[in-house]
PDB file of C-alpha atoms in Angstrom:
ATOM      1  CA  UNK S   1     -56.893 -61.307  -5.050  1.00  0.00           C
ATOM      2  CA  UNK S   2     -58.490 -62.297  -1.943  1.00  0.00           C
ATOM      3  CA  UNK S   3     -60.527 -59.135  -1.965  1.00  0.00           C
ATOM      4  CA  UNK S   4     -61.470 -60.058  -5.459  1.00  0.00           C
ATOM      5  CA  UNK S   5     -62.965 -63.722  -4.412  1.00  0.00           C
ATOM      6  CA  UNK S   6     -65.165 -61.980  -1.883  1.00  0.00           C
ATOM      7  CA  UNK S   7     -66.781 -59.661  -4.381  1.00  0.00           C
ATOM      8  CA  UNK S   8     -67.759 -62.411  -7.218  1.00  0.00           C
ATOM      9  CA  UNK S   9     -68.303 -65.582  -4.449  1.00  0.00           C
ATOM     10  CA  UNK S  10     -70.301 -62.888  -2.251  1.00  0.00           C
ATOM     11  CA  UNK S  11     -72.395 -60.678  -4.329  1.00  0.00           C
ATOM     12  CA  UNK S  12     -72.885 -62.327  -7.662  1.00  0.00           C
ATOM     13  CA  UNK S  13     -70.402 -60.084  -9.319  1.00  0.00           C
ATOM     14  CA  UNK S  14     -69.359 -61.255 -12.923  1.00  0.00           C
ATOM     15  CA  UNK S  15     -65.542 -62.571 -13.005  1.00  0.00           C
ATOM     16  CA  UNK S  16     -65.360 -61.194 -16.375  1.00  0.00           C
ATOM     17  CA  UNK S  17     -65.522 -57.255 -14.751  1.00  0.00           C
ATOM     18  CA  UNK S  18     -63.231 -57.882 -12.146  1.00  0.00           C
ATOM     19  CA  UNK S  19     -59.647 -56.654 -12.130  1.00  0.00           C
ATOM     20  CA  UNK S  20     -57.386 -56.332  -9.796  1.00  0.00           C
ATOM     21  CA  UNK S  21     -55.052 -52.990  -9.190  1.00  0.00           C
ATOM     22  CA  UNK S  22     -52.998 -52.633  -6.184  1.00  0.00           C
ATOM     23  CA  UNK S  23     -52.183 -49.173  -4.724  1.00  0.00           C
ATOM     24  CA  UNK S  24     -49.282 -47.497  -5.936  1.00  0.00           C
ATOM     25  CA  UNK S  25     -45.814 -47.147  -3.892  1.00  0.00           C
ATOM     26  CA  UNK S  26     -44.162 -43.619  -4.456  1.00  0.00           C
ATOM     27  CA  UNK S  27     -40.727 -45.760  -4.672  1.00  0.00           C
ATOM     28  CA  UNK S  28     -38.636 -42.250  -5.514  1.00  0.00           C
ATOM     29  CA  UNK S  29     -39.831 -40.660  -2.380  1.00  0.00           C
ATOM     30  CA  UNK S  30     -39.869 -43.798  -0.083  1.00  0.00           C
ATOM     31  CA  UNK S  31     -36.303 -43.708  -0.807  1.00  0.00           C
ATOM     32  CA  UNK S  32     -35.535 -40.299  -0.702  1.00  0.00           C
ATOM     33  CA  UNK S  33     -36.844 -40.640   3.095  1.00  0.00           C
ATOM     34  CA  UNK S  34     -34.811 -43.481   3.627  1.00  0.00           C
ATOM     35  CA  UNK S  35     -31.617 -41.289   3.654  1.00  0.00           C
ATOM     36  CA  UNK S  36     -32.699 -39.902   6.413  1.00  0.00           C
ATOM     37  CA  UNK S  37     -30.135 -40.305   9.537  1.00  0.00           C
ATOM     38  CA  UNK S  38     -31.169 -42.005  12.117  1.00  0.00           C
ATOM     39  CA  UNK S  39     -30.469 -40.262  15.767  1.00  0.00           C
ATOM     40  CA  UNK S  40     -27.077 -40.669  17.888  1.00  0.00           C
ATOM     41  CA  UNK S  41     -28.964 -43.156  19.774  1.00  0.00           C
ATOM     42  CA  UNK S  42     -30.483 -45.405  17.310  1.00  0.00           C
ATOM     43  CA  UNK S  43     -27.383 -45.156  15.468  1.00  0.00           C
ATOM     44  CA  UNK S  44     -25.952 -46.850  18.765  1.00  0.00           C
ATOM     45  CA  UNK S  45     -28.233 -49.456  19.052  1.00  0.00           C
ATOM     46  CA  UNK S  46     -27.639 -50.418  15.035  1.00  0.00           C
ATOM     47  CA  UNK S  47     -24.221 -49.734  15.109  1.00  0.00           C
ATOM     48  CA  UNK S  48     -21.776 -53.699  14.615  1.00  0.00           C
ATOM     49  CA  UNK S  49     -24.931 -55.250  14.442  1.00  0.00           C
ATOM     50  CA  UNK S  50     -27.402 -57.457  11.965  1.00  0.00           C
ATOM     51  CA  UNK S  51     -30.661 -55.394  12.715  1.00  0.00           C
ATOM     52  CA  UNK S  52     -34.295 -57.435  12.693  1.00  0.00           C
ATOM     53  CA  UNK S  53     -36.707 -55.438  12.192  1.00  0.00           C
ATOM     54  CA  UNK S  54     -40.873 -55.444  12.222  1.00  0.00           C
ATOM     55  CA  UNK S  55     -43.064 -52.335  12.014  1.00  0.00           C
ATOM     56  CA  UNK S  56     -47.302 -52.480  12.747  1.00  0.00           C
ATOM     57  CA  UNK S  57     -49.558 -51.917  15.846  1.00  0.00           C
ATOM     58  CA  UNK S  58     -48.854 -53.761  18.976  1.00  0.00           C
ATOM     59  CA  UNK S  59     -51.367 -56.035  19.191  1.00  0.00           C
ATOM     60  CA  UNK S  60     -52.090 -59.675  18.787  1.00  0.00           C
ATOM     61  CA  UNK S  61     -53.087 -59.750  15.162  1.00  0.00           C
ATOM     62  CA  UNK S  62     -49.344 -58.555  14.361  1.00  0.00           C
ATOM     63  CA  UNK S  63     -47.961 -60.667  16.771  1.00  0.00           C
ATOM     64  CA  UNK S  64     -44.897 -59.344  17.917  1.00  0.00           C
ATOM     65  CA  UNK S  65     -44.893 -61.435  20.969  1.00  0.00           C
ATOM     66  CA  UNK S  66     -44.359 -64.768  18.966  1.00  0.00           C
ATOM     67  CA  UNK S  67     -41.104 -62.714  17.147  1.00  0.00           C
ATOM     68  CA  UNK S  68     -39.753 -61.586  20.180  1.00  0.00           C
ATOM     69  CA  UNK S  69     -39.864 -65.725  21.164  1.00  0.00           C
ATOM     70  CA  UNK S  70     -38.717 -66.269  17.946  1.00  0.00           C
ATOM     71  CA  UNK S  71     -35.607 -63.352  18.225  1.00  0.00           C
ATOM     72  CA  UNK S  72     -35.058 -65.146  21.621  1.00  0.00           C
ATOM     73  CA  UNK S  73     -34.412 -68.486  20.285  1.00  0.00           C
ATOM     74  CA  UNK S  74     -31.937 -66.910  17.349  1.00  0.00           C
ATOM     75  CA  UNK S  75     -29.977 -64.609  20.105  1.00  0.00           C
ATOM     76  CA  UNK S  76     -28.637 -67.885  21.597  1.00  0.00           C
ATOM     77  CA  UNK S  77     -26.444 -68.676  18.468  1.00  0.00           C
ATOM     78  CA  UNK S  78     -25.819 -65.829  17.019  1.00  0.00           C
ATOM     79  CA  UNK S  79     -24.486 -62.312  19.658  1.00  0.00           C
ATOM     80  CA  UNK S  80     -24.287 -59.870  16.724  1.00  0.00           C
ATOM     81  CA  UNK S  81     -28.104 -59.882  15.825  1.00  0.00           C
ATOM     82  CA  UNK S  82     -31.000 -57.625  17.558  1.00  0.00           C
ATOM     83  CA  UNK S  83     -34.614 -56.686  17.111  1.00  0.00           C
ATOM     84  CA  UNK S  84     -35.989 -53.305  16.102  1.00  0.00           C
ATOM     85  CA  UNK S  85     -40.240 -53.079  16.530  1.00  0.00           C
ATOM     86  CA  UNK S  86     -41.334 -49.349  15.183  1.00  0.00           C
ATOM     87  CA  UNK S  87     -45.559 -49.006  16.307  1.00  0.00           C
ATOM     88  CA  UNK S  88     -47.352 -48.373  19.556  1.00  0.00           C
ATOM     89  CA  UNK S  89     -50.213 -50.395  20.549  1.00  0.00           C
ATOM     90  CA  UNK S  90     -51.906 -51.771  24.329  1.00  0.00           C
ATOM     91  CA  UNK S  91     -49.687 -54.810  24.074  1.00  0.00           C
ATOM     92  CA  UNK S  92     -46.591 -52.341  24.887  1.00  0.00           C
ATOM     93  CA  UNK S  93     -46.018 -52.868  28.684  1.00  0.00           C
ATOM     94  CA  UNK S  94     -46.973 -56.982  28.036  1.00  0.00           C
ATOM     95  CA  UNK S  95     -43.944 -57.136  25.518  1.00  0.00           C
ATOM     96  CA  UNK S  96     -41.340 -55.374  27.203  1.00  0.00           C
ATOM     97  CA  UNK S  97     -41.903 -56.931  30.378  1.00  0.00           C
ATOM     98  CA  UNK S  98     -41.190 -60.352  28.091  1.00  0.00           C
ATOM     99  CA  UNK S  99     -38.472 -58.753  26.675  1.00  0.00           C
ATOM    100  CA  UNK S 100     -37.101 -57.903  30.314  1.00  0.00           C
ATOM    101  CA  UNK S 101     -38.148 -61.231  31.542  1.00  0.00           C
ATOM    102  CA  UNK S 102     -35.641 -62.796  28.719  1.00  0.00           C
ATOM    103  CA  UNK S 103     -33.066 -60.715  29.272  1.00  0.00           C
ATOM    104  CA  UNK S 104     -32.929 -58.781  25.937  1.00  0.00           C
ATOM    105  CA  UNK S 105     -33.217 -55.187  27.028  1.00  0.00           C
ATOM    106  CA  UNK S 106     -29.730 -54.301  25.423  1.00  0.00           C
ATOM    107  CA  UNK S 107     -30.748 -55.942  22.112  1.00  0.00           C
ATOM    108  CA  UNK S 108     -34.840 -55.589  21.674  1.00  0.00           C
ATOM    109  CA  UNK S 109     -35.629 -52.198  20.896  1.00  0.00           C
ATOM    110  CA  UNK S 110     -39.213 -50.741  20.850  1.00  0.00           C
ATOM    111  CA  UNK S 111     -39.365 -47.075  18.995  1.00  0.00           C
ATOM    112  CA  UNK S 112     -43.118 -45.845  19.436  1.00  0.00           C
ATOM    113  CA  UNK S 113     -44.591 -44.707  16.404  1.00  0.00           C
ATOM    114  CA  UNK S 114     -42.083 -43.417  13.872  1.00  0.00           C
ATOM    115  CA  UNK S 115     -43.173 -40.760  11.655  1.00  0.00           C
ATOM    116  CA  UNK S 116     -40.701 -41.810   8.877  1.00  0.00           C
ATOM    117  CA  UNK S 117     -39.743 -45.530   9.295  1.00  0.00           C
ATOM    118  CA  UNK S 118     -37.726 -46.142   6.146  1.00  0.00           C
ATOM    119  CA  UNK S 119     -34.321 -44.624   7.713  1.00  0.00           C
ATOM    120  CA  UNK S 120     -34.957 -47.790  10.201  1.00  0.00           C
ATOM    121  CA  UNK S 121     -35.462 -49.973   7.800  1.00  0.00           C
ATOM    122  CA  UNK S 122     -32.773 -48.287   5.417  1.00  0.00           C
ATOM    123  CA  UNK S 123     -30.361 -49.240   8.451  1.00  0.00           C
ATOM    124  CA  UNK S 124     -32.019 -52.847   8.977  1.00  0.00           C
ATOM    125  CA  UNK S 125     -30.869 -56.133   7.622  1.00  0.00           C
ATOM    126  CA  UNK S 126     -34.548 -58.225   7.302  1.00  0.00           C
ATOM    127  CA  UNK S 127     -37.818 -57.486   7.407  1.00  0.00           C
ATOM    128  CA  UNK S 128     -39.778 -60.369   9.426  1.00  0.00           C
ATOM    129  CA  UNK S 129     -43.521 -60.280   9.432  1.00  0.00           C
ATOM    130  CA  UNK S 130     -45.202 -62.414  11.449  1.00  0.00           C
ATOM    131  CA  UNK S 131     -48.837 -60.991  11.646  1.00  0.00           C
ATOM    132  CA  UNK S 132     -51.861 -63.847  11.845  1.00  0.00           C
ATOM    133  CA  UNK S 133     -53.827 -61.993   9.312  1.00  0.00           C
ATOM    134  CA  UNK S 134     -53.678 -58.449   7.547  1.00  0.00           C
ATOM    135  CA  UNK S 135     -55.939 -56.448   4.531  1.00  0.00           C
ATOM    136  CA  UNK S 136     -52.666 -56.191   2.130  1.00  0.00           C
ATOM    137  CA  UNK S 137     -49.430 -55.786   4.146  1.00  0.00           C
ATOM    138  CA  UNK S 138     -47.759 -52.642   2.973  1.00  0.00           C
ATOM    139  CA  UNK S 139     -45.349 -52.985   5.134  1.00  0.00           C
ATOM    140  CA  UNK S 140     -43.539 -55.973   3.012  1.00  0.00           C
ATOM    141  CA  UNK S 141     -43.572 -53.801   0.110  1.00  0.00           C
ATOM    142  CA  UNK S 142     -41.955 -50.689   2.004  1.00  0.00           C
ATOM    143  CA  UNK S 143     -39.446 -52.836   3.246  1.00  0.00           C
ATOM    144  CA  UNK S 144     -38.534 -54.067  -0.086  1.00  0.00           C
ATOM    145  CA  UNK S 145     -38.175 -51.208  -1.396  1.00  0.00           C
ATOM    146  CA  UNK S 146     -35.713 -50.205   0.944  1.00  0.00           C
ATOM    147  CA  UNK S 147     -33.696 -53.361  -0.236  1.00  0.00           C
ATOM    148  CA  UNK S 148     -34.703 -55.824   2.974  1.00  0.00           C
ATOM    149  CA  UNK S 149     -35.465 -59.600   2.073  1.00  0.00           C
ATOM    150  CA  UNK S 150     -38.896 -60.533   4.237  1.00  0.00           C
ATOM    151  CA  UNK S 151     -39.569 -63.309   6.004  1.00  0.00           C
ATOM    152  CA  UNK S 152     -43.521 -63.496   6.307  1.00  0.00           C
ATOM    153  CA  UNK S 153     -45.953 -65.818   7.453  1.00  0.00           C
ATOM    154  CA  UNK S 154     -48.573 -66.859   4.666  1.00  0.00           C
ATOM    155  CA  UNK S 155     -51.320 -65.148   6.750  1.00  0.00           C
ATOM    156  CA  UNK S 156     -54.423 -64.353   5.225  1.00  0.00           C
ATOM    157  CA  UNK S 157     -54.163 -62.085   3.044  1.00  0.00           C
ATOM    158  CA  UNK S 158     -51.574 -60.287   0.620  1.00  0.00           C
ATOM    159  CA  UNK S 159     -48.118 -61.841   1.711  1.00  0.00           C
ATOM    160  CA  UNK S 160     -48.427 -64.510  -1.022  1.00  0.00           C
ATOM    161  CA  UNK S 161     -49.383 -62.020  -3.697  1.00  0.00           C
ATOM    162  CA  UNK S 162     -46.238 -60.306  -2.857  1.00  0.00           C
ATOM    163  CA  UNK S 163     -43.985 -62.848  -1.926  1.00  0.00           C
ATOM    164  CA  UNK S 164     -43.802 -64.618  -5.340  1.00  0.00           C
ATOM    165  CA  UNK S 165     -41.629 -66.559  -7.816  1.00  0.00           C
ATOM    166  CA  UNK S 166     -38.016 -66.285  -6.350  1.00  0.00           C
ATOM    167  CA  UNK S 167     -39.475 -64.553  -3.036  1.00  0.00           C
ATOM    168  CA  UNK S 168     -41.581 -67.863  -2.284  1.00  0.00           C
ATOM    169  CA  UNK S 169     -38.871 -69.518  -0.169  1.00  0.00           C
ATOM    170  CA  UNK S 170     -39.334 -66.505   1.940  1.00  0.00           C
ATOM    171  CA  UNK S 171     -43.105 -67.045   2.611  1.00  0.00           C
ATOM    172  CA  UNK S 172     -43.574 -69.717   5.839  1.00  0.00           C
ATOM    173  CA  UNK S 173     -46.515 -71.372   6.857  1.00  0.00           C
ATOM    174  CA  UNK S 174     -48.297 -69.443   9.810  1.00  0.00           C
ATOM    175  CA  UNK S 175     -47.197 -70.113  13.300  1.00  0.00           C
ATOM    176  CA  UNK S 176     -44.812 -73.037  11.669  1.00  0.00           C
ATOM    177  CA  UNK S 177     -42.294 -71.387  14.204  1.00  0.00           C
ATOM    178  CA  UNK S 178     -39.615 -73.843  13.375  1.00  0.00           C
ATOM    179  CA  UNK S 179     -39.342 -73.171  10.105  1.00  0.00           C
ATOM    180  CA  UNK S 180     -39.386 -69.514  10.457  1.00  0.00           C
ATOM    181  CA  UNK S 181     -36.353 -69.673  12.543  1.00  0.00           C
ATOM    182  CA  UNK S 182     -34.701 -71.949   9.936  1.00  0.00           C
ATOM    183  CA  UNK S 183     -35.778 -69.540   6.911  1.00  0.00           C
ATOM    184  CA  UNK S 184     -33.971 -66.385   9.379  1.00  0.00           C
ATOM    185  CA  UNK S 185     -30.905 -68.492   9.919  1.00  0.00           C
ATOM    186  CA  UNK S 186     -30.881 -69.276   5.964  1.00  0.00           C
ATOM    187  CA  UNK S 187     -30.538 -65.513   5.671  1.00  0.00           C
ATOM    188  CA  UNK S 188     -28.422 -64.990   9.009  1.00  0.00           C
ATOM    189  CA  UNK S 189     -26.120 -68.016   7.828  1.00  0.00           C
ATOM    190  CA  UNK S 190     -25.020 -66.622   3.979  1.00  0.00           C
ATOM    191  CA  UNK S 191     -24.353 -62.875   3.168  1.00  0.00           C
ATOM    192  CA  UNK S 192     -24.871 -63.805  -0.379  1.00  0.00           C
ATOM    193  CA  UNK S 193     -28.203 -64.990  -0.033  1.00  0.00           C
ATOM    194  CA  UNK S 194     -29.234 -61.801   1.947  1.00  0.00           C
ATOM    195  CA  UNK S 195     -27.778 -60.039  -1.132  1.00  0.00           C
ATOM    196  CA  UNK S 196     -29.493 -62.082  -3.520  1.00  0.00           C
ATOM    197  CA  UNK S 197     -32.681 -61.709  -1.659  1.00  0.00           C
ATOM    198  CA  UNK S 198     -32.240 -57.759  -1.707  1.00  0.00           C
ATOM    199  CA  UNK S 199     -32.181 -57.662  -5.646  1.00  0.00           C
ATOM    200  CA  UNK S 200     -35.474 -60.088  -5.781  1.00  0.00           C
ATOM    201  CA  UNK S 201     -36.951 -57.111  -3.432  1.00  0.00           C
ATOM    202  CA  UNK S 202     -36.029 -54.065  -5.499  1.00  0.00           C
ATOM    203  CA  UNK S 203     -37.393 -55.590  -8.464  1.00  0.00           C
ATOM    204  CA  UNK S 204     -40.543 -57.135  -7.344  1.00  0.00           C
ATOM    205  CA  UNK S 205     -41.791 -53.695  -5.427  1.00  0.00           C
ATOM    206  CA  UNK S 206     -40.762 -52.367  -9.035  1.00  0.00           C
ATOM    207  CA  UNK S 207     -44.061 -53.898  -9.891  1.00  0.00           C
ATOM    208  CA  UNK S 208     -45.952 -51.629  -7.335  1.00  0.00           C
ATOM    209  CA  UNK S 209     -44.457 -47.976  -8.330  1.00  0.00           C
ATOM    210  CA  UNK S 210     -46.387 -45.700  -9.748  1.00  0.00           C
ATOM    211  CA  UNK S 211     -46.104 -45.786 -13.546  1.00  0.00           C
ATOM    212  CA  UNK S 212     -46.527 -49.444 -13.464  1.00  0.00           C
ATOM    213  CA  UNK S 213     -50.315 -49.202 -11.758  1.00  0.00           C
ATOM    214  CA  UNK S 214     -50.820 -46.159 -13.636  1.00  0.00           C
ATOM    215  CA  UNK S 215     -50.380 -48.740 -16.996  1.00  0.00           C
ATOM    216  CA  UNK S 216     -52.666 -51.246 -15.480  1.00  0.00           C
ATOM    217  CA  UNK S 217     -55.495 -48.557 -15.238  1.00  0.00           C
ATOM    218  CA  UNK S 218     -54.855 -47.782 -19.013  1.00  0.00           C
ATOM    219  CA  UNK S 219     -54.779 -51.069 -19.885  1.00  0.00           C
ATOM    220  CA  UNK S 220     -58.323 -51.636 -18.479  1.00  0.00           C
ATOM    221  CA  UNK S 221     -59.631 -48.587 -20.391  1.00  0.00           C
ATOM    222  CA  UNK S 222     -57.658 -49.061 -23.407  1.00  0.00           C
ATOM    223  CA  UNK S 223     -56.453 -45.722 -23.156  1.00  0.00           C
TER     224      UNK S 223
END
């Protein structure tokens, strides 16, 4: 939608001939990748525990600094919980020396780049995004298919065109820290609303498979 504004408000284009189609999500094949098992050693590090987890480039526009301050904060009250990054990126050395520097070797895990993330997130129990601005974050919608709720910020843009009618309470103001943490230990707090939560993500990425674009082409072209 976003995309859309800067087309008609930047080069005179006509409202009227302006549609928006997402890109498709091959949701059978996402999650026939997800089955995948994860190695003896990741299995370790997920084994007994609630799983965080964040995927994108290291860098300051994903901010993975600020959710490794935010993990910090949430490790204090609750021991069972840690925090999976998949991605490579310069800021590597910066945020495991912070991760060292708080202590949280043995429950901050940083994988490189993963070929095929979905058995991570597969294994995960929430997807937190916490980027200060993407295009449209595909992430969130490979993450919901794979059943994770998703705690984003409302960065500019796409989270908010995802994250919509019962997913709203998931979307947080960006760098409103405090109420990220709250929104986690919503989640953290009641099993029931992490199962809830899962169901509002399978159906919403339903709205991103294939067929579904597929019928919003048609529908343009009357076909």
């Amino acid at each position: 939608e976003s995309a859309k504004e800067d087309v008609i408000n930047n080069f005179n284009v006509d409202r009227e001939k302006v549609f928006v189609i997402y890109n498709p999500y091959d949701i059978d094949k996402i999650n026939e990748l997800a089955q995948e098992q994860l190695s003896e050693d990741y299995q370790k590090f997920f084994h007994n525990s609630r799983v965080i987890i964040n995927t994108g480039r290291l860098s300051k526009q994903k901010n993975q600094e600020e959710l490794i301050e935010i993990f910090y904060n949430l490790s204090k009250k609750y021991d069972d919980i840690k925090l999976c990054i998949l991605g490579e990126g310069f800021l590597k050395e910066k945020l495991l020396e912070k991760i060292a520097n708080l202590g949280l070797e043995e429950r901050i895990l940083l994988t490189g780049f993963q070929k095929n993330p979905f058995p991570f997130l597969k294994n995960s129990n929430i997807f937190a995004l916490t980027s200060l601005y993407e295009g449209f974050p595909n992430v969130l919608l490979e993450a919901m298919i794979c059943g994770l709720p998703v705690v984003s910020y409302d960065c500019e843009s796409g989270p908010k065109e995802i994250l919509i009618n019962d997913l709203q309470n998931l979307l947080v103001p960006t760098n409103d820290r405090k109420l990220f943490i709250k929104t986690l230990e919503n989640l953290l707090n009641n099993n029931d609303l992490i199962k809830q939560y899962m169901i509002f993500s399978i159906n919403r990425s339903n709205d991103f498979s294939k067929n579904h674009i597929i019928q919003n082409w048609k529908n343009i072209f009357d076909i």
